[in-house]
PDB file of C-alpha atoms and ligand atoms in Angstrom:
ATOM      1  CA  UNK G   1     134.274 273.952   6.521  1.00 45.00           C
ATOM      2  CA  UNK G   2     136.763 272.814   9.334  1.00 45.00           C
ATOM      3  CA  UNK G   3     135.938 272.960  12.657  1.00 46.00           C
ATOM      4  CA  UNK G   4     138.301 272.140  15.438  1.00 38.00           C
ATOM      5  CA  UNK G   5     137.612 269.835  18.189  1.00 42.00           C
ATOM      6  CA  UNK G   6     139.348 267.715  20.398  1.00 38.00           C
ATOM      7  CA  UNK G   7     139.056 264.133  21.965  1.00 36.00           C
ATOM      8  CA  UNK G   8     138.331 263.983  25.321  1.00 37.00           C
ATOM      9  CA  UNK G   9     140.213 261.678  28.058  1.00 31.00           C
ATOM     10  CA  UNK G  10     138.681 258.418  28.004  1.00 34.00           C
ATOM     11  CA  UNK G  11     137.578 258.059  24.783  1.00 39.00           C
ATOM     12  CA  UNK G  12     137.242 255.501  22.699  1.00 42.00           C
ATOM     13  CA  UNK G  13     140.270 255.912  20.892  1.00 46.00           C
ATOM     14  CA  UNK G  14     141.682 255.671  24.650  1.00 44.00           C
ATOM     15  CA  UNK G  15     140.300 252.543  25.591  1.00 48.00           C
ATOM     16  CA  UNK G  16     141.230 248.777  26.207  1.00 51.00           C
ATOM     17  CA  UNK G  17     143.626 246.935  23.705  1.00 52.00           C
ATOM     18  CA  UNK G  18     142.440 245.928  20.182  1.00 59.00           C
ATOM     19  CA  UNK G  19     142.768 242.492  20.864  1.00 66.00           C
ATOM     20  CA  UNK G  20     139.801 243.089  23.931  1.00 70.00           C
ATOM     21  CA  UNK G  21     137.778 245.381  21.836  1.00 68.00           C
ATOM     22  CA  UNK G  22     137.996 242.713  18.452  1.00 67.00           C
ATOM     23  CA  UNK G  23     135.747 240.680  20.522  1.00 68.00           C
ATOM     24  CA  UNK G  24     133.360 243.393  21.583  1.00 81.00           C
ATOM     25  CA  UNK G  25     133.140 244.760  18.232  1.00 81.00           C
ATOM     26  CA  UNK G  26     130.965 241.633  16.855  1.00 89.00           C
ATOM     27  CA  UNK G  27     127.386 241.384  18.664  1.00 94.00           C
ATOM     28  CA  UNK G  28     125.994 237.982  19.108  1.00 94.00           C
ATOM     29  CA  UNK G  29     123.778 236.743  16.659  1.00 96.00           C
ATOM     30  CA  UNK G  30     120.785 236.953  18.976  1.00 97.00           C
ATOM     31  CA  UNK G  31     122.400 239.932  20.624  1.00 97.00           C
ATOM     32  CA  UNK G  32     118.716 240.470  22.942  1.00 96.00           C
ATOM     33  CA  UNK G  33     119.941 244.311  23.946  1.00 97.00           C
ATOM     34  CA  UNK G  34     117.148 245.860  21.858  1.00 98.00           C
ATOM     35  CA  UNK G  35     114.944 244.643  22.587  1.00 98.00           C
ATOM     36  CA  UNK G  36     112.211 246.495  19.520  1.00 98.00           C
ATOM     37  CA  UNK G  37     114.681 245.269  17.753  1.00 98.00           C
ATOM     38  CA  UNK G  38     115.307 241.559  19.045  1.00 98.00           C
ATOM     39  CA  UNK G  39     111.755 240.763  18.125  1.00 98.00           C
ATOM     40  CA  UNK G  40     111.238 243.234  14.333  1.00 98.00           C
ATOM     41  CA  UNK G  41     114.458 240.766  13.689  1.00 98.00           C
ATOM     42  CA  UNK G  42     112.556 237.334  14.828  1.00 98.00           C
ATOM     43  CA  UNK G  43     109.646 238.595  12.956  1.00 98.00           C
ATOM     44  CA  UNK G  44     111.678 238.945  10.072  1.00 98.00           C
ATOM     45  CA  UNK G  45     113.587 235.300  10.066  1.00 98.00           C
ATOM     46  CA  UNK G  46     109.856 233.873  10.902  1.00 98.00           C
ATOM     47  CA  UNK G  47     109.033 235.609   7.658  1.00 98.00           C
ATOM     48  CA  UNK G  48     112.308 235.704   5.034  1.00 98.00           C
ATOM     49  CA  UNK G  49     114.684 232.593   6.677  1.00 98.00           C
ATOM     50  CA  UNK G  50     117.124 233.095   3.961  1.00 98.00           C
ATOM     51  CA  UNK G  51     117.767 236.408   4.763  1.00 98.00           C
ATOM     52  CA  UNK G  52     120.684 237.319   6.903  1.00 98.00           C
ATOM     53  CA  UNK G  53     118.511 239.028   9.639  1.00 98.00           C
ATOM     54  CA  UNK G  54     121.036 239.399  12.377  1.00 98.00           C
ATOM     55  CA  UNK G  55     123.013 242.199  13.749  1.00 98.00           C
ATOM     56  CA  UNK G  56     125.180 243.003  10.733  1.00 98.00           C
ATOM     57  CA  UNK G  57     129.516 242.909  10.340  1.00 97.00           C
ATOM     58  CA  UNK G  58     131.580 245.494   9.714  1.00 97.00           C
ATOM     59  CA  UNK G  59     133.237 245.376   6.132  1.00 98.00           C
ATOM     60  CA  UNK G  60     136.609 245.626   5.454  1.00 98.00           C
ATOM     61  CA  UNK G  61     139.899 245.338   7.135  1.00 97.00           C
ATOM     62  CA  UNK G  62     140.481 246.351  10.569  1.00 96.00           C
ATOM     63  CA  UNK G  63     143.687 248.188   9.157  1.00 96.00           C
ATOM     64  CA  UNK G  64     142.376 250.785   6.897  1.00 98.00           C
ATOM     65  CA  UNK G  65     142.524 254.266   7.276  1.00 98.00           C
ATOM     66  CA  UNK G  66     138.942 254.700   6.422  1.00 98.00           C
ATOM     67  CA  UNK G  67     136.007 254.117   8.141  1.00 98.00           C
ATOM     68  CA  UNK G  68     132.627 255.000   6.773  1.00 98.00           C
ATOM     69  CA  UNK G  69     129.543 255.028   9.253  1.00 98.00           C
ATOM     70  CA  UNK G  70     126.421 254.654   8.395  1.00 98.00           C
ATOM     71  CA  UNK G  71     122.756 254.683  10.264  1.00 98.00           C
ATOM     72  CA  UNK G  72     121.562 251.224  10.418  1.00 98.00           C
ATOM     73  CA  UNK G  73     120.997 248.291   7.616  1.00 98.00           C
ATOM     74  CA  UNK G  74     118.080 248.625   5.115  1.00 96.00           C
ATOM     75  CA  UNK G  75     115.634 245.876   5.769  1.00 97.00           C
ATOM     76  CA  UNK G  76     115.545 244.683   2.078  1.00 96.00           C
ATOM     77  CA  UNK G  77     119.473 245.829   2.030  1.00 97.00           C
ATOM     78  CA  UNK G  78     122.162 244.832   4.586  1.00 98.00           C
ATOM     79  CA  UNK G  79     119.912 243.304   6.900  1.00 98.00           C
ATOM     80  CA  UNK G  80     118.756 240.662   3.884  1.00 98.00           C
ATOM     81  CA  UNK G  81     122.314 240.487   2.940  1.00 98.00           C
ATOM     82  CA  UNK G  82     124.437 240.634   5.615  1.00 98.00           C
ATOM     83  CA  UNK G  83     127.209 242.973   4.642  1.00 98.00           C
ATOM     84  CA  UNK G  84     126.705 246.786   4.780  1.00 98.00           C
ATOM     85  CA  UNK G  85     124.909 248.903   2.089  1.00 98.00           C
ATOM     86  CA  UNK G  86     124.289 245.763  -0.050  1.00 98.00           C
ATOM     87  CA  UNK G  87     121.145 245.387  -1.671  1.00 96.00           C
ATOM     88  CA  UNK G  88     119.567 248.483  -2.051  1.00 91.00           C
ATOM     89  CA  UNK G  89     119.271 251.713  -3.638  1.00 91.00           C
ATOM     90  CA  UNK G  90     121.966 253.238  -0.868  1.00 94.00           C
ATOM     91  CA  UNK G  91     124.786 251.263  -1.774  1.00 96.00           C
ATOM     92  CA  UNK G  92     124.748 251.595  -5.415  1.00 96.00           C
ATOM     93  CA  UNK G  93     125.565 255.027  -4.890  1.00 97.00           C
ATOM     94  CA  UNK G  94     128.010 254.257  -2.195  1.00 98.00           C
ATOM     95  CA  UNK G  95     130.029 251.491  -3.585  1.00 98.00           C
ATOM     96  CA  UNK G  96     130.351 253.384  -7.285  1.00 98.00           C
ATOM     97  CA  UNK G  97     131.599 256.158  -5.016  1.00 98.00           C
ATOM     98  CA  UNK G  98     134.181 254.115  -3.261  1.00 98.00           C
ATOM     99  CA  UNK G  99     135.330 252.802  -6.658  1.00 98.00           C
ATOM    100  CA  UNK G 100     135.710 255.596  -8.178  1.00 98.00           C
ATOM    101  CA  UNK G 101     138.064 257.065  -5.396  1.00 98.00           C
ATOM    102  CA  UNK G 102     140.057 254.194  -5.262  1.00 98.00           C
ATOM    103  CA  UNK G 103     138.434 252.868  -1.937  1.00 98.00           C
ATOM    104  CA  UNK G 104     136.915 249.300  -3.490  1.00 98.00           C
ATOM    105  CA  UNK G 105     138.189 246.791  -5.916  1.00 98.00           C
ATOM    106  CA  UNK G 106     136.024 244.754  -7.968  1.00 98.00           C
ATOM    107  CA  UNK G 107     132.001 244.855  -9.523  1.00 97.00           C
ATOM    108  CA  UNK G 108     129.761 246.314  -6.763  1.00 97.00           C
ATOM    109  CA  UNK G 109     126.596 243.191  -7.691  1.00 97.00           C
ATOM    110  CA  UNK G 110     124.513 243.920  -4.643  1.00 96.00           C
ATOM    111  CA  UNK G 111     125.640 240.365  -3.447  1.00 96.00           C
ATOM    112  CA  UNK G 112     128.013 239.826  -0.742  1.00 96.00           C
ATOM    113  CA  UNK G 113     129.650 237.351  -3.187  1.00 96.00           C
ATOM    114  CA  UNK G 114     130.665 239.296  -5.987  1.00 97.00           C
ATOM    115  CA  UNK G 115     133.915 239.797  -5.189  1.00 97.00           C
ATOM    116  CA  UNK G 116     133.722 243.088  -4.532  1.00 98.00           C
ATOM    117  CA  UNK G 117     136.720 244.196  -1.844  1.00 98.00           C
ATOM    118  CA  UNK G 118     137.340 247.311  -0.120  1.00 98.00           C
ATOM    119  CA  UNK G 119     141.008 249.170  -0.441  1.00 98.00           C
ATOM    120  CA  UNK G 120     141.995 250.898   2.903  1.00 98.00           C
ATOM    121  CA  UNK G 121     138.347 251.701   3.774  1.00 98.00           C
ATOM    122  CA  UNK G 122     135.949 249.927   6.482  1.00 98.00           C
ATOM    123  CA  UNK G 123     132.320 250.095   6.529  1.00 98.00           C
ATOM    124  CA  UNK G 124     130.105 250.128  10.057  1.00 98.00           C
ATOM    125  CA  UNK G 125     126.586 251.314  11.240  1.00 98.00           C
ATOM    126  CA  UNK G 126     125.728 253.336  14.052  1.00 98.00           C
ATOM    127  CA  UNK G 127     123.094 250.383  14.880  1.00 98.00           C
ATOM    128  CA  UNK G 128     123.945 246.802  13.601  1.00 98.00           C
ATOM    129  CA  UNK G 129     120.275 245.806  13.377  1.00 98.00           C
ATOM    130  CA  UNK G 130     117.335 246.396  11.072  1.00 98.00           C
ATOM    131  CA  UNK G 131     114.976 249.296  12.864  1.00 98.00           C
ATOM    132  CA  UNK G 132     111.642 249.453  12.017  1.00 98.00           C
ATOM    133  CA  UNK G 133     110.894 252.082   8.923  1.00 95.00           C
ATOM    134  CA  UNK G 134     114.878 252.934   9.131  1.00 93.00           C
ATOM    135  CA  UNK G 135     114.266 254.712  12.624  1.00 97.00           C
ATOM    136  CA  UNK G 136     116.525 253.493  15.372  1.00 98.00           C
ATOM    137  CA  UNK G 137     115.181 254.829  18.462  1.00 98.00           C
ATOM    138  CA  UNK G 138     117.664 256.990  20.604  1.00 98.00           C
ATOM    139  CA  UNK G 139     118.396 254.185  23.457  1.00 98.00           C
ATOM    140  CA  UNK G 140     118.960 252.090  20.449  1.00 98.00           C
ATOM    141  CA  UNK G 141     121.504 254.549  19.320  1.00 98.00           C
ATOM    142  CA  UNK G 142     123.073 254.779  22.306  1.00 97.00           C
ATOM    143  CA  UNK G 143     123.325 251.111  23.100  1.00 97.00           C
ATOM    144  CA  UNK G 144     124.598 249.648  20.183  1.00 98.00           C
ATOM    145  CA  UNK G 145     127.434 252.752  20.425  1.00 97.00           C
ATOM    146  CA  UNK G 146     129.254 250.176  22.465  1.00 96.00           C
ATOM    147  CA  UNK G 147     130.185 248.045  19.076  1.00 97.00           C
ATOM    148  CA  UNK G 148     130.892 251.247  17.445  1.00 97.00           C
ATOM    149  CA  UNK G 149     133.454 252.475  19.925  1.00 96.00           C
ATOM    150  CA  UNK G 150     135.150 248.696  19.492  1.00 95.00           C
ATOM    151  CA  UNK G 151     135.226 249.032  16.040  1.00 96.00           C
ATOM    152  CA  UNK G 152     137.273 252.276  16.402  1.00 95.00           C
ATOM    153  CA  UNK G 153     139.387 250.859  18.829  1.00 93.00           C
ATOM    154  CA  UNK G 154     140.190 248.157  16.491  1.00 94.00           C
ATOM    155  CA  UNK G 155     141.775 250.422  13.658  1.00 96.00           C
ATOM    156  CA  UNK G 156     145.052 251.162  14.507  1.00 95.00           C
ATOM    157  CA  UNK G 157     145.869 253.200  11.251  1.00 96.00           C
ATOM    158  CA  UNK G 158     142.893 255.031  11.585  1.00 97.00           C
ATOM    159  CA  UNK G 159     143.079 258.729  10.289  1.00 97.00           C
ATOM    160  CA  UNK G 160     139.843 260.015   8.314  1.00 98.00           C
ATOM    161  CA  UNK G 161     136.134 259.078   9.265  1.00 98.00           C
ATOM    162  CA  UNK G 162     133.217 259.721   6.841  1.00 98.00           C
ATOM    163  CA  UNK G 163     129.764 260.048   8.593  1.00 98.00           C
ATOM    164  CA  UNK G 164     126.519 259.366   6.769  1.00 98.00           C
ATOM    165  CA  UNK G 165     123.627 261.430   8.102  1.00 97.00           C
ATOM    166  CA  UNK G 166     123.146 263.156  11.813  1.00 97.00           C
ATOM    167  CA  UNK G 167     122.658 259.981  13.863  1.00 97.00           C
ATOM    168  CA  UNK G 168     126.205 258.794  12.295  1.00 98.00           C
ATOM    169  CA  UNK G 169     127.731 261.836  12.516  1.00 97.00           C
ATOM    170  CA  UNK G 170     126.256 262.450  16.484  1.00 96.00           C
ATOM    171  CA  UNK G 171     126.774 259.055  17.666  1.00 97.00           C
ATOM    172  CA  UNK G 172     130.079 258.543  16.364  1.00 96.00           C
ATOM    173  CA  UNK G 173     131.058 261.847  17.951  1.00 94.00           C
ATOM    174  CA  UNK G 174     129.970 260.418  21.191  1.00 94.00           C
ATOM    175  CA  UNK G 175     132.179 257.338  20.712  1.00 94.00           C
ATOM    176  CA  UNK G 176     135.088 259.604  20.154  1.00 91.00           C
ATOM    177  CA  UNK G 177     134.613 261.618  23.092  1.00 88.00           C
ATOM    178  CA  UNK G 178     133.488 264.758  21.064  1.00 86.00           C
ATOM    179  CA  UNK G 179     130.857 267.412  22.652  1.00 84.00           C
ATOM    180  CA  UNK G 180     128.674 267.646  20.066  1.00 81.00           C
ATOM    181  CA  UNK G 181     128.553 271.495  20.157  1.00 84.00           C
ATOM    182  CA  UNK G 182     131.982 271.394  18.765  1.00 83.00           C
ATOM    183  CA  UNK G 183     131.683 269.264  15.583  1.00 91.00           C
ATOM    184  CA  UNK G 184     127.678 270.711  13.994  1.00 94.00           C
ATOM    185  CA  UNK G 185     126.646 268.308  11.313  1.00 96.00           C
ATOM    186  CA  UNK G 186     126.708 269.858   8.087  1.00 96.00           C
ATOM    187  CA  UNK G 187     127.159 268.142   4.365  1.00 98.00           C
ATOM    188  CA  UNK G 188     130.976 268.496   3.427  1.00 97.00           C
ATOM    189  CA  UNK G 189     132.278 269.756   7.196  1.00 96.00           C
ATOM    190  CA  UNK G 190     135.278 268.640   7.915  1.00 96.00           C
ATOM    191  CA  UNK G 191     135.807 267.962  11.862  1.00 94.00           C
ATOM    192  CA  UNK G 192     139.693 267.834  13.649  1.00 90.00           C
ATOM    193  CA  UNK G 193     139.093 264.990  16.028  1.00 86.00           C
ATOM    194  CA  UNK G 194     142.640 264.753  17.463  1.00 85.00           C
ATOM    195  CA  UNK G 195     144.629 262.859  14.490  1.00 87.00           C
ATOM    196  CA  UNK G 196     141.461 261.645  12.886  1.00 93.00           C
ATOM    197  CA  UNK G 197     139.556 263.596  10.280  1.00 95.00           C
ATOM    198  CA  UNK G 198     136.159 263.685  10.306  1.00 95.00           C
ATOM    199  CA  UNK G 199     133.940 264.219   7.405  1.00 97.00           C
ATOM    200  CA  UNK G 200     130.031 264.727   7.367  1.00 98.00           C
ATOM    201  CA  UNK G 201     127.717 264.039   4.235  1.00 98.00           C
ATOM    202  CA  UNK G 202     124.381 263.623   4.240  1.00 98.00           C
ATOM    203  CA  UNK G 203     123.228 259.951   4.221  1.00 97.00           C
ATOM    204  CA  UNK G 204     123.203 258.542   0.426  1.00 96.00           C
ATOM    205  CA  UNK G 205     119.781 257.295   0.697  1.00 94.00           C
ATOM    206  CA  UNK G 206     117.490 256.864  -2.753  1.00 93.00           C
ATOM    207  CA  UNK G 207     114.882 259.472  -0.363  1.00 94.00           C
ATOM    208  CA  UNK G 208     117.807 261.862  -0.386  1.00 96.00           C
ATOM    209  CA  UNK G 209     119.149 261.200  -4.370  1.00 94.00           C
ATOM    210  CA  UNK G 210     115.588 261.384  -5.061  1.00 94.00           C
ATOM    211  CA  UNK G 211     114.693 264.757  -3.753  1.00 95.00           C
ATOM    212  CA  UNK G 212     117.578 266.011  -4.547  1.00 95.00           C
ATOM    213  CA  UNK G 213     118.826 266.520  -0.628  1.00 96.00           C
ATOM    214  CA  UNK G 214     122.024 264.928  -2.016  1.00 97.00           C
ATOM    215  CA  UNK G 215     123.622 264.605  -6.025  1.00 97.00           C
ATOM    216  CA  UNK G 216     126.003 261.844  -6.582  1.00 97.00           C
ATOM    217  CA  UNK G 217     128.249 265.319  -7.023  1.00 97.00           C
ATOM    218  CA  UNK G 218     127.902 266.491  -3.384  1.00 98.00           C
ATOM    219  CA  UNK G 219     128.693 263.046  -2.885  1.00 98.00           C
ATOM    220  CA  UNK G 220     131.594 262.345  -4.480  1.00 98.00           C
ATOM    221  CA  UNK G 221     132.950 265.692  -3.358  1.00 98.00           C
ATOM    222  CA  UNK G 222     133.064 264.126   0.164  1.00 98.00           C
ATOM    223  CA  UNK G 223     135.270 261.338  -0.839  1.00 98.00           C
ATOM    224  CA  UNK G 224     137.420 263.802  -3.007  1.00 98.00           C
ATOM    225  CA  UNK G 225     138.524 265.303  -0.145  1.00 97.00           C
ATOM    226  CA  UNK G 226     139.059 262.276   1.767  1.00 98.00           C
ATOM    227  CA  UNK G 227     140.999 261.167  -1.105  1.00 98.00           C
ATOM    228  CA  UNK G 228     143.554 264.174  -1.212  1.00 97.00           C
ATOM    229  CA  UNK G 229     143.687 263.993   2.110  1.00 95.00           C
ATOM    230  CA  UNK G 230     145.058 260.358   2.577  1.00 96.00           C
ATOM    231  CA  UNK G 231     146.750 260.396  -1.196  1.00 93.00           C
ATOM    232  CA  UNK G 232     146.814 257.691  -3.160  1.00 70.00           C
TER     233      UNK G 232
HETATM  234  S1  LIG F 301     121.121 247.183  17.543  1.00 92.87           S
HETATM  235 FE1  LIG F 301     123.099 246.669  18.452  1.00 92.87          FE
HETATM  236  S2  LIG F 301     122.775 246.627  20.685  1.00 92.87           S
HETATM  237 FE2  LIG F 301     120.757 246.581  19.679  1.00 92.87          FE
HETATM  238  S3  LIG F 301     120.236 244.395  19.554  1.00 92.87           S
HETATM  239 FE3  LIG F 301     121.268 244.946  17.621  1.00 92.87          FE
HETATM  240  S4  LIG F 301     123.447 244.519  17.931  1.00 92.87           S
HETATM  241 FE4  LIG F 301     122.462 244.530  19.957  1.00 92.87          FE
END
């Protein structure tokens, strides 16, 4: 399914220079702007302090043509880690994904040491920090769509965006300047946003593998598309 949309003035994709947004795309460490958040992530560095427990990096270069977005980092995943989908059940499925289409280089080890690189491809969340029981709440969304937009400002190649789940696909729309109306979330739509493609799948959780919401097939049919669509 293709829908077509377009950006509107002012968008993100419209905004400041790269060199201005590189610096907004990065939260501080002890960014206090959530503040639910601010303290579940205190609570957790009281309790784990060799986890990574801050507001998590983007992954990859700046100049690929892909970026994937996901919801937020899994508390025993990216937010114990520190680099996105690493750790748990969610990036197994992801990474073997990305290596399959020619998006990652490497052994995907669940260890932000293993060497693992990704090939044209960036990974972000919609929220940098670890919500409670994976639910960011909507001001949280909205907030922390300021480092979004800067990450998007900051790829100046970018052509193809893959959304993971609703609050992906509905936030990232907002940080493009896209009424939601025109772009409805639906597994394998395709969205026109101006020059940038827009792809939806449903989030590659283990709840949605496990129940079936999502196959490692619906999956990889996502990044098959993206795939023809950038070439090789
Ligand atoms: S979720 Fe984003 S805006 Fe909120 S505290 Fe973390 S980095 Fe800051």
């Amino acid at each position: 399914m293709t829908t077509n949309s377009t950006i509107e003035k002012g968008s993100a994709r419209g905004g400041p220079l790269p060199a201005a947004a590189l610096l907004r795309s990065v939260p501080d460490r002890n960014c206090p702007l959530c503040p639910r958040l601010a303290d579940f992530r205190e609570a957790a560095r009281a309790r784990e302090p060799q986890w990574f427990n801050s507001p998590v990096p983007s992954f990859g270069d700046s100049d690929a043509r892909l970026l994937i977005v996901g919801l937020a980092p899994g508390l025993q995943g990216a937010n114990r880690t520190g680099r996105p989908f690493t750790g748990d059940y969610a990036g197994d499925l992801l990474y073997a994904t990305l290596l399959e289409y020619g998006f990652a280089k490497g052994h995907y080890q669940a260890r932000p040491d293993d060497g693992l690189t990704l090939v044209d491809c960036r990974i972000s969340n919609a929220v940098r920090c670890v919500p409670p029981q994976n639910k960011p709440l909507p001001a949280e969304i909205n907030i922390c769509r300021q480092f979004l937009i800067a990450t998007i400002e900051t790829m100046p190649n970018l052509r193809a965006i893959v959304a993971l789940g609703r609050v992906a696909h509905e936030s990232t729309l907002k940080a493009l300047g896209l009424r939601a109306a025109a772009a409805p979330f639906a597994h394998g739509a395709v969205h026109q946003a101006g020059a940038t493609r827009f792809y939806d799948s449903y989030h590659c959780s283990r709840y949605n593998t496990n129940t079936r919401v999502l196959t490692p097939q619906m999956f990889r049919s996502v990044f098959e598309k993206v795939r023809a669509e950038l070439g090789k």
